[in-house]
XYZ file of C-alpha atoms in Angstrom:
575
model
C 0.374 0.103 -0.167
C 1.605 3.829 -1.316
C 1.967 5.401 1.929
C 0.081 9.269 1.311
C 3.330 11.995 1.436
C 4.630 12.991 4.348
C 4.421 16.895 2.647
C 0.753 16.168 3.100
C 0.167 14.645 6.252
C 2.670 17.829 7.906
C 0.395 20.088 6.155
C -2.851 18.534 6.932
C -2.202 18.170 10.642
C -0.479 22.696 10.624
C -4.180 23.661 9.521
C -5.768 21.298 11.794
C -7.392 23.173 15.130
C -6.544 19.680 17.455
C -8.678 21.439 19.864
C -11.250 21.784 17.704
C -10.893 18.356 16.569
C -11.095 16.677 19.889
C -13.294 18.926 21.576
C -16.264 18.428 19.523
C -16.215 15.175 20.759
C -15.148 15.256 23.947
C -15.675 18.442 26.815
C -11.981 20.641 26.632
C -11.860 23.372 29.426
C -8.347 25.729 29.262
C -5.948 25.366 31.937
C -2.567 28.261 30.958
C -1.358 26.471 27.228
C -3.332 23.529 27.492
C -6.830 22.073 27.786
C -7.571 18.989 29.550
C -10.243 17.612 30.442
C -11.488 13.569 31.275
C -9.772 11.079 29.078
C -11.904 9.437 26.891
C -10.249 6.072 26.380
C -10.340 5.203 29.819
C -12.537 5.818 33.129
C -11.291 8.311 35.603
C -12.478 10.715 38.493
C -10.471 13.444 38.010
C -8.813 14.741 34.178
C -5.699 13.416 33.971
C -5.560 14.203 29.400
C -4.371 17.655 28.505
C -4.405 18.714 24.632
C -1.788 21.320 23.099
C -2.843 23.877 20.923
C 0.820 24.403 20.251
C 1.997 21.260 19.726
C -1.019 19.602 18.504
C -0.794 16.638 19.849
C -3.383 15.488 22.662
C -1.611 13.092 26.075
C -3.474 10.869 28.526
C -0.356 10.936 31.896
C -3.436 7.757 32.890
C -3.996 5.748 30.190
C -1.081 7.197 28.467
C -2.856 6.579 25.013
C -1.485 9.624 23.046
C -1.324 11.458 19.625
C -2.349 13.686 16.660
C -5.895 14.457 15.663
C -5.811 11.817 13.187
C -5.293 8.853 15.314
C -7.906 10.666 17.934
C -10.302 10.215 14.747
C -9.038 6.855 14.318
C -9.009 5.125 18.518
C -12.240 7.842 19.415
C -14.317 7.406 15.664
C -12.826 4.169 15.640
C -11.063 4.776 11.074
C -8.719 3.662 9.436
C -6.197 5.434 8.546
C -7.319 6.605 5.416
C -10.465 7.241 6.141
C -8.937 9.484 9.470
C -6.728 11.861 6.717
C -10.273 12.024 4.679
C -12.184 13.744 7.525
C -8.965 15.646 8.567
C -8.511 16.840 4.160
C -12.387 17.515 3.996
C -12.196 19.422 7.154
C -9.696 21.437 5.505
C -10.689 21.146 1.458
C -7.017 20.092 1.042
C -7.330 17.095 -1.618
C -5.456 13.691 -0.760
C -2.673 13.166 -3.164
C -4.725 11.336 -6.734
C -2.290 8.387 -7.166
C -2.098 7.945 -3.903
C -5.890 7.686 -3.809
C -5.001 4.688 -6.629
C -3.096 3.450 -5.602
C -3.816 2.277 -1.736
C -7.468 1.632 -3.758
C -6.272 0.349 -6.550
C -9.425 -0.908 -9.426
C -7.676 -5.073 -8.271
C -9.566 -4.674 -5.426
C -12.191 -2.094 -5.895
C -13.602 -4.865 -9.054
C -12.841 -7.752 -5.344
C -15.171 -5.509 -3.036
C -17.643 -4.980 -5.819
C -17.735 -8.883 -6.681
C -18.047 -9.812 -1.917
C -20.581 -7.120 -2.003
C -22.868 -8.572 -4.923
C -22.293 -12.029 -3.765
C -23.768 -10.179 -0.591
C -26.833 -8.737 -1.664
C -27.561 -12.042 -3.450
C -27.322 -13.654 -1.433
C -29.892 -11.048 1.157
C -32.059 -12.041 -1.886
C -32.229 -15.157 -1.177
C -33.285 -15.463 2.310
C -36.876 -13.636 0.984
C -38.109 -16.523 -1.415
C -36.667 -19.434 0.816
C -39.241 -20.899 3.521
C -37.001 -22.825 5.337
C -33.812 -20.434 5.780
C -36.250 -18.199 7.139
C -38.241 -21.778 9.348
C -34.266 -21.576 10.925
C -34.009 -18.676 11.640
C -37.559 -18.100 13.198
C -36.059 -21.236 15.228
C -33.006 -19.843 16.379
C -35.262 -16.496 17.549
C -33.165 -13.835 14.892
C -36.004 -10.750 13.557
C -35.574 -9.222 10.523
C -34.029 -6.263 12.287
C -30.603 -8.523 13.151
C -30.918 -10.839 9.948
C -30.335 -6.916 7.990
C -28.042 -5.918 11.043
C -25.554 -8.237 10.680
C -26.686 -9.051 6.129
C -28.253 -12.300 6.978
C -27.924 -14.817 3.464
C -29.248 -17.966 2.208
C -26.912 -19.905 -0.409
C -29.851 -21.988 -2.178
C -29.211 -26.037 -3.395
C -27.470 -26.899 -6.385
C -24.346 -25.856 -8.031
C -23.830 -23.415 -10.061
C -27.215 -20.770 -8.186
C -24.255 -18.063 -7.343
C -22.280 -18.990 -10.705
C -25.236 -18.036 -12.741
C -26.444 -14.614 -11.630
C -23.573 -13.272 -11.177
C -20.846 -14.762 -13.224
C -21.909 -13.954 -16.458
C -18.442 -13.786 -18.042
C -15.023 -15.001 -17.540
C -13.452 -12.241 -16.027
C -16.679 -11.798 -13.302
C -15.649 -15.127 -12.865
C -12.186 -15.005 -12.198
C -12.955 -12.899 -9.789
C -15.921 -14.069 -8.459
C -12.798 -17.174 -7.555
C -10.238 -15.282 -6.356
C -12.841 -13.289 -3.605
C -12.944 -17.759 -2.574
C -16.693 -18.090 -3.582
C -16.401 -21.083 -6.161
C -14.564 -24.154 -6.331
C -13.489 -26.715 -8.486
C -13.648 -30.574 -8.876
C -10.746 -33.507 -9.817
C -12.188 -32.892 -13.632
C -12.440 -28.960 -13.476
C -15.082 -28.570 -13.185
C -15.916 -25.164 -11.534
C -19.172 -24.743 -8.944
C -20.391 -22.590 -6.867
C -18.679 -22.827 -2.528
C -22.131 -22.564 -0.756
C -24.397 -24.226 -1.679
C -28.004 -24.877 0.887
C -26.633 -23.491 3.689
C -27.436 -19.908 5.517
C -25.140 -16.865 4.627
C -22.753 -14.897 7.248
C -21.104 -12.294 5.566
C -17.878 -11.110 7.449
C -17.376 -8.111 7.042
C -13.755 -5.413 7.735
C -12.708 -2.600 9.486
C -14.450 -0.658 7.602
C -18.347 -2.262 6.673
C -17.240 -3.658 3.808
C -17.412 -7.400 2.883
C -14.413 -9.504 2.945
C -15.776 -13.392 3.174
C -18.461 -15.474 4.389
C -18.746 -17.873 6.830
C -22.227 -20.593 5.738
C -24.010 -22.865 8.108
C -25.895 -26.135 6.491
C -29.080 -26.713 7.102
C -29.078 -30.319 6.554
C -28.073 -31.777 9.781
C -26.344 -34.829 7.989
C -24.325 -32.350 6.175
C -21.006 -31.380 6.708
C -18.732 -29.619 7.724
C -21.350 -27.540 9.841
C -19.239 -24.443 10.107
C -18.443 -24.141 6.153
C -15.751 -19.933 6.005
C -14.054 -18.565 3.170
C -10.181 -19.924 1.570
C -8.207 -16.969 2.814
C -7.886 -14.931 0.052
C -5.918 -11.569 -1.107
C -8.421 -9.504 1.087
C -9.430 -11.876 3.467
C -7.276 -13.392 6.920
C -8.901 -14.856 9.141
C -6.233 -14.929 11.703
C -6.784 -11.336 11.240
C -10.363 -10.233 11.765
C -13.799 -10.473 13.811
C -16.968 -12.049 13.220
C -18.977 -9.357 15.192
C -16.314 -5.929 15.477
C -18.247 -3.765 12.144
C -21.698 -4.628 13.886
C -20.250 -3.436 17.963
C -18.829 0.041 16.757
C -20.934 0.755 15.161
C -24.020 0.269 18.056
C -21.606 1.808 20.745
C -19.810 4.660 20.276
C -16.944 4.150 23.147
C -16.761 0.306 23.818
C -16.995 -1.255 27.399
C -15.719 -4.577 26.407
C -15.769 -6.842 23.455
C -17.268 -10.775 24.885
C -15.254 -13.835 22.700
C -17.026 -16.002 21.407
C -17.086 -19.279 19.533
C -19.197 -19.073 16.261
C -21.499 -17.005 14.354
C -25.361 -17.766 15.458
C -22.931 -16.981 19.143
C -22.994 -13.569 18.363
C -26.106 -12.472 16.918
C -27.827 -14.631 19.190
C -26.326 -12.460 21.790
C -26.492 -9.834 19.924
C -31.155 -10.108 19.646
C -30.973 -11.104 23.724
C -29.295 -6.999 23.735
C -25.940 -8.002 24.426
C -24.456 -5.905 22.159
C -20.456 -6.018 22.644
C -19.841 -10.084 20.860
C -17.321 -11.104 18.480
C -16.606 -13.989 17.079
C -12.522 -15.765 15.616
C -13.800 -16.976 12.385
C -12.554 -20.785 13.628
C -8.962 -20.884 14.492
C -8.062 -20.684 17.820
C -7.344 -16.418 19.454
C -4.596 -15.335 17.594
C -1.800 -12.042 19.030
C -3.579 -9.809 15.607
C -7.149 -10.688 17.355
C -5.794 -10.285 20.975
C -3.898 -6.694 19.650
C -7.518 -6.563 17.609
C -9.807 -6.453 20.806
C -7.862 -4.398 23.597
C -7.886 -1.864 20.334
C -10.862 -1.653 20.974
C -11.610 -2.176 24.226
C -10.439 -2.364 27.576
C -11.865 -6.180 28.668
C -12.186 -8.419 27.221
C -14.025 -11.935 28.128
C -12.947 -15.061 26.476
C -16.050 -17.538 26.019
C -15.309 -20.874 25.845
C -16.673 -24.555 26.770
C -16.129 -26.271 29.690
C -13.589 -28.434 28.898
C -10.756 -30.135 28.222
C -11.152 -28.902 24.470
C -11.877 -25.704 25.580
C -9.937 -24.996 27.926
C -6.588 -25.811 25.927
C -8.775 -23.033 23.882
C -8.241 -20.309 26.723
C -5.633 -21.394 26.917
C -4.273 -20.292 23.647
C -6.268 -16.843 24.243
C -4.137 -16.653 26.843
C -0.565 -17.197 25.156
C -1.367 -14.512 23.457
C -3.187 -12.094 25.606
C -0.332 -12.146 28.015
C 1.973 -9.686 25.509
C -0.739 -7.577 25.450
C -1.600 -6.458 29.143
C -0.345 -3.829 29.461
C -1.421 -1.507 32.629
C -5.748 -0.845 32.422
C -6.148 -3.484 30.873
C -7.718 -6.623 31.272
C -8.851 -10.008 30.557
C -11.225 -12.736 31.752
C -12.526 -16.182 31.136
C -16.124 -17.637 31.603
C -16.624 -22.009 31.060
C -19.759 -22.773 30.213
C -21.515 -25.464 31.117
C -21.798 -28.193 29.556
C -23.894 -28.935 27.003
C -24.860 -24.373 26.498
C -23.238 -22.188 24.997
C -23.761 -18.791 24.790
C -26.875 -18.428 22.263
C -28.413 -21.170 24.209
C -27.192 -19.361 28.137
C -28.544 -16.089 27.067
C -32.052 -17.083 25.715
C -33.192 -19.409 28.887
C -30.707 -16.877 30.738
C -32.099 -13.407 28.955
C -28.908 -10.537 29.349
C -28.671 -9.711 32.890
C -28.219 -13.755 33.526
C -25.256 -13.283 31.250
C -23.732 -10.238 32.793
C -24.453 -11.776 36.192
C -22.131 -15.603 33.898
C -20.118 -12.620 33.138
C -19.805 -11.163 36.929
C -18.359 -14.829 38.465
C -15.291 -14.967 34.645
C -12.055 -16.113 36.108
C -9.049 -13.220 35.900
C -6.814 -13.807 33.752
C -4.529 -13.869 36.913
C -6.507 -16.289 38.318
C -6.463 -18.817 35.410
C -2.684 -18.420 34.679
C -1.679 -19.558 37.515
C -4.491 -22.306 38.737
C -3.389 -23.467 35.823
C 0.177 -24.250 36.166
C -0.364 -25.264 39.716
C -2.970 -27.916 38.156
C -0.841 -31.046 38.922
C 1.036 -29.065 41.571
C 2.496 -29.486 45.113
C 2.875 -25.892 46.586
C 3.088 -27.287 49.707
C 7.416 -29.115 48.940
C 9.763 -27.422 47.907
C 9.879 -28.930 44.889
C 6.582 -28.502 43.812
C 7.090 -24.168 44.346
C 10.131 -24.337 42.252
C 8.216 -26.373 39.616
C 5.389 -23.627 39.660
C 8.545 -20.611 39.137
C 9.986 -22.005 36.116
C 6.916 -22.367 34.749
C 5.823 -19.450 35.114
C 8.633 -17.457 34.784
C 8.511 -17.521 31.086
C 4.868 -16.895 30.941
C 4.922 -13.757 33.142
C 7.615 -12.494 31.070
C 6.209 -11.596 28.388
C 3.729 -9.027 30.554
C 4.775 -5.240 29.522
C 6.684 -3.184 32.681
C 4.032 -2.433 34.780
C 1.495 -2.808 37.680
C 0.191 -5.821 36.477
C 3.542 -6.850 36.317
C 5.426 -6.296 38.862
C 1.471 -7.690 40.846
C 2.061 -11.302 39.390
C 6.014 -11.837 39.972
C 5.264 -10.004 43.981
C 1.974 -13.459 43.739
C 4.761 -16.008 42.600
C 6.797 -14.932 45.258
C 4.056 -15.076 47.553
C 2.843 -18.542 46.329
C 6.862 -19.742 45.642
C 9.007 -17.609 48.081
C 10.778 -17.805 44.997
C 12.514 -13.588 44.048
C 11.818 -12.988 48.140
C 15.021 -12.116 49.178
C 17.265 -11.331 52.591
C 17.557 -7.879 53.895
C 20.984 -7.130 53.961
C 23.187 -3.670 54.514
C 23.726 -3.648 50.926
C 20.391 -3.745 51.093
C 18.557 -1.110 52.922
C 18.221 2.600 51.806
C 21.897 4.535 53.734
C 20.706 5.663 57.258
C 21.172 9.412 56.479
C 18.523 9.022 53.770
C 15.938 7.023 55.607
C 16.323 9.814 57.831
C 15.495 12.703 55.463
C 19.075 13.459 55.918
C 20.074 13.661 52.460
C 17.986 13.350 50.182
C 18.832 11.481 46.797
C 18.954 14.192 43.839
C 17.281 13.725 41.112
C 19.623 12.341 37.979
C 20.373 14.996 35.419
C 19.020 14.678 32.418
C 21.550 13.717 29.679
C 23.126 15.967 27.609
C 21.061 14.269 24.366
C 18.350 14.030 26.401
C 18.565 17.405 27.100
C 18.087 18.186 22.939
C 15.611 16.151 21.935
C 13.624 17.103 24.766
C 13.903 20.946 23.184
C 13.042 19.712 20.110
C 10.025 18.380 20.403
C 9.333 22.219 22.567
C 10.176 23.214 19.221
C 11.343 21.879 16.620
C 12.126 24.487 14.492
C 15.270 24.714 16.920
C 16.749 22.399 14.451
C 16.440 24.844 12.014
C 19.070 27.367 13.688
C 21.433 24.528 12.943
C 24.700 23.713 9.714
C 25.925 21.344 8.369
C 27.826 18.940 8.722
C 27.482 18.354 12.388
C 30.455 17.113 14.438
C 28.484 15.485 17.107
C 26.916 12.788 14.897
C 30.020 10.430 15.022
C 29.874 11.201 19.274
C 29.350 7.093 20.314
C 26.513 7.511 23.193
C 23.296 6.415 23.855
C 20.618 8.641 22.156
C 22.573 10.634 19.440
C 20.589 8.655 15.945
C 18.019 9.462 17.104
C 18.810 12.935 17.771
C 20.048 13.551 14.638
C 17.240 11.792 12.971
C 15.680 14.456 14.301
C 17.270 16.662 13.212
C 17.450 15.389 8.949
C 13.306 15.064 9.875
C 11.984 18.729 10.823
C 15.422 19.936 8.147
C 13.193 18.191 4.971
C 10.025 18.828 6.597
C 10.809 22.966 8.248
C 6.979 23.379 9.264
C 7.332 20.158 11.048
C 4.033 20.135 14.313
C 5.690 18.466 17.548
C 2.405 16.442 16.717
C 3.300 15.328 14.099
C 6.590 14.579 14.347
C 5.204 11.893 16.667
C 3.975 10.257 14.198
C 6.381 9.348 12.518
C 7.699 7.582 15.276
C 4.214 5.606 16.123
C 4.670 2.076 16.058
C 8.371 2.492 16.627
C 10.467 1.261 20.052
C 11.230 5.222 20.672
C 7.900 6.385 20.115
C 6.715 5.619 24.311
C 9.839 7.089 25.228
C 9.744 10.591 22.612
C 5.553 10.783 23.700
C 6.971 11.037 27.164
C 9.035 13.614 26.537
C 7.316 15.654 24.252
C 4.209 15.228 27.598
C 6.534 17.514 29.821
C 7.122 20.929 29.771
C 10.186 22.676 29.307
C 10.325 25.016 31.689
C 12.396 29.001 31.171
C 10.223 31.196 28.130
C 11.100 29.970 24.750
C 13.514 33.135 23.607
C 16.352 31.220 26.090
C 15.227 27.471 24.427
C 17.259 28.629 21.544
C 20.411 29.492 23.958
C 20.038 26.436 25.645
C 19.498 23.941 22.725
C 23.156 25.423 20.648
C 24.413 25.130 24.141
C 23.930 21.907 24.482
C 24.765 21.324 20.190
C 28.184 22.982 21.301
C 29.603 20.698 24.342
C 28.233 17.339 22.268
C 30.583 18.526 19.572
C 33.606 19.308 22.288
C 32.759 15.226 24.103
C 32.883 14.300 19.694
C 36.905 16.470 19.736
C 37.579 15.194 22.995
C 36.106 11.394 21.774
C 38.415 11.323 18.076
C 41.234 13.061 20.731
C 40.645 9.729 22.502
C 41.303 7.362 19.595
C 43.772 9.053 18.592
C 46.057 8.535 21.850
C 44.915 4.810 21.663
C 45.743 4.475 17.920
C 49.394 6.412 19.247
C 50.158 3.667 21.993
C 48.757 0.722 20.533
C 50.806 0.760 17.033
C 51.454 4.883 16.159
C 50.309 6.909 14.258
C 51.178 8.067 10.227
C 51.402 11.280 9.590
C 47.375 11.955 8.828
C 46.559 11.489 11.722
C 49.938 13.308 13.582
C 48.699 16.713 12.055
C 45.349 15.649 13.411
C 45.614 15.278 16.282
C 48.274 18.007 16.664
C 45.450 20.145 15.491
C 43.268 19.098 17.606
C 44.963 19.117 20.876
C 45.661 22.823 19.561
C 41.979 23.718 19.348
C 42.359 24.242 15.030
C 40.290 21.343 14.161
C 37.608 22.559 11.937
């Protein structure tokens, strides 16, 4: 997929009033140069969400949510990147570069989407003419409104109903085949993949049909459920059935409930539980876990209570653990034998199902219960075995309170990780009495320069290449150099656009933290501080080079060029 040019994104963000965009959705209150509110991305009593009109970005000190107007629309309105850019461009009277739109929405993809949409409409029309498909849905208690909400359809009996209706020429036949709607016999005969099945369109995050699931009506036929094969548009390990409908039903999604089948999702919606999604005949993948938490802070996994269900829960847990950042929660609901979400919600109603969810097992309890199921914690050997099993799993949890508490609980269960108190591990007596308070760690020169650039990117324009400090071997020099190069290439870039450039990279969190801090002093003093910091880094680079040459002199001697350079450096005449 082609990228939208950086220059266009910079211009778009410069023309966008982030306060106006966010203020239209979240009540903002002015506080000095910035605006504050209660964070729209997590529950809180006091405001920790700030919006900076000068830096053109937002940041929550509570949950860590941050970004530009683009990322706010993606997270709050649940838009894809291109849709968010297009929305802001329309507000600013700008047009997304035509070649970018054409490359991102090429004719081949458009044709595939069109073929799948035509198939979806065909199946919906057929549902209205099939008495037995209608009777099946009536028997499951699915009313017309929910059928329309999920675009439920019917694939007729026979081998060529869809093919005859839509595959009217070789090009259309080829599209149907590539969309996963046709099959081919050993003898080369082409026929409809889905026959005599209730059809469930699988939608992407923009509400477009990308695949189908079909359930048999004749109990003698198999498989019971049939999904589209993987195609250019459909990867089952990355999609969740029902997520589009959940997004449409809720401005803010508090929880997601993961179930196994299409009819489970639909039955829950039918009875007012409108946060259900389903994996598509596959175990919960890391992509599923990321998608779930990107949409809701709390995720409930519903599985059968048998061995197969607990194995599925374990696989889900393994995918979820590396994504358990603070503020996220995962739970496991194991269903009674012979029951599924469909039967439970029909017999107990939404209130009964909610009551079961409130009794669900938290991930922390499920993990330790699973790992210690065959372990005797009354023995040292058993405690050692649990510690050995738990360590690699706990190591996957991101840094934060949840990870700390999980490791603390492992210590409580096993004693592993506890340390005896020694003089070396105590806080020094003077500090403990408060007579010699610890001094705050001094910010490094490199970090200070980066912090200033994030407050006012135009400071980089005060420097003229070549930059001597890029040879300095210190942490952060490459990042500082990249930031200066970015501003030099894009002189109008804002703080928000700088952060957007690093989105998804490992440096992003540290840069966001620095950008959200208040820089002491007046703006006029920042320039002097920045240039002085760069000058000090240049001096350190010279000292580094002198030490390199002196080491070389001691070890193997210097040639004439080296000697000349060393004399110049020592005399302070290096250019």
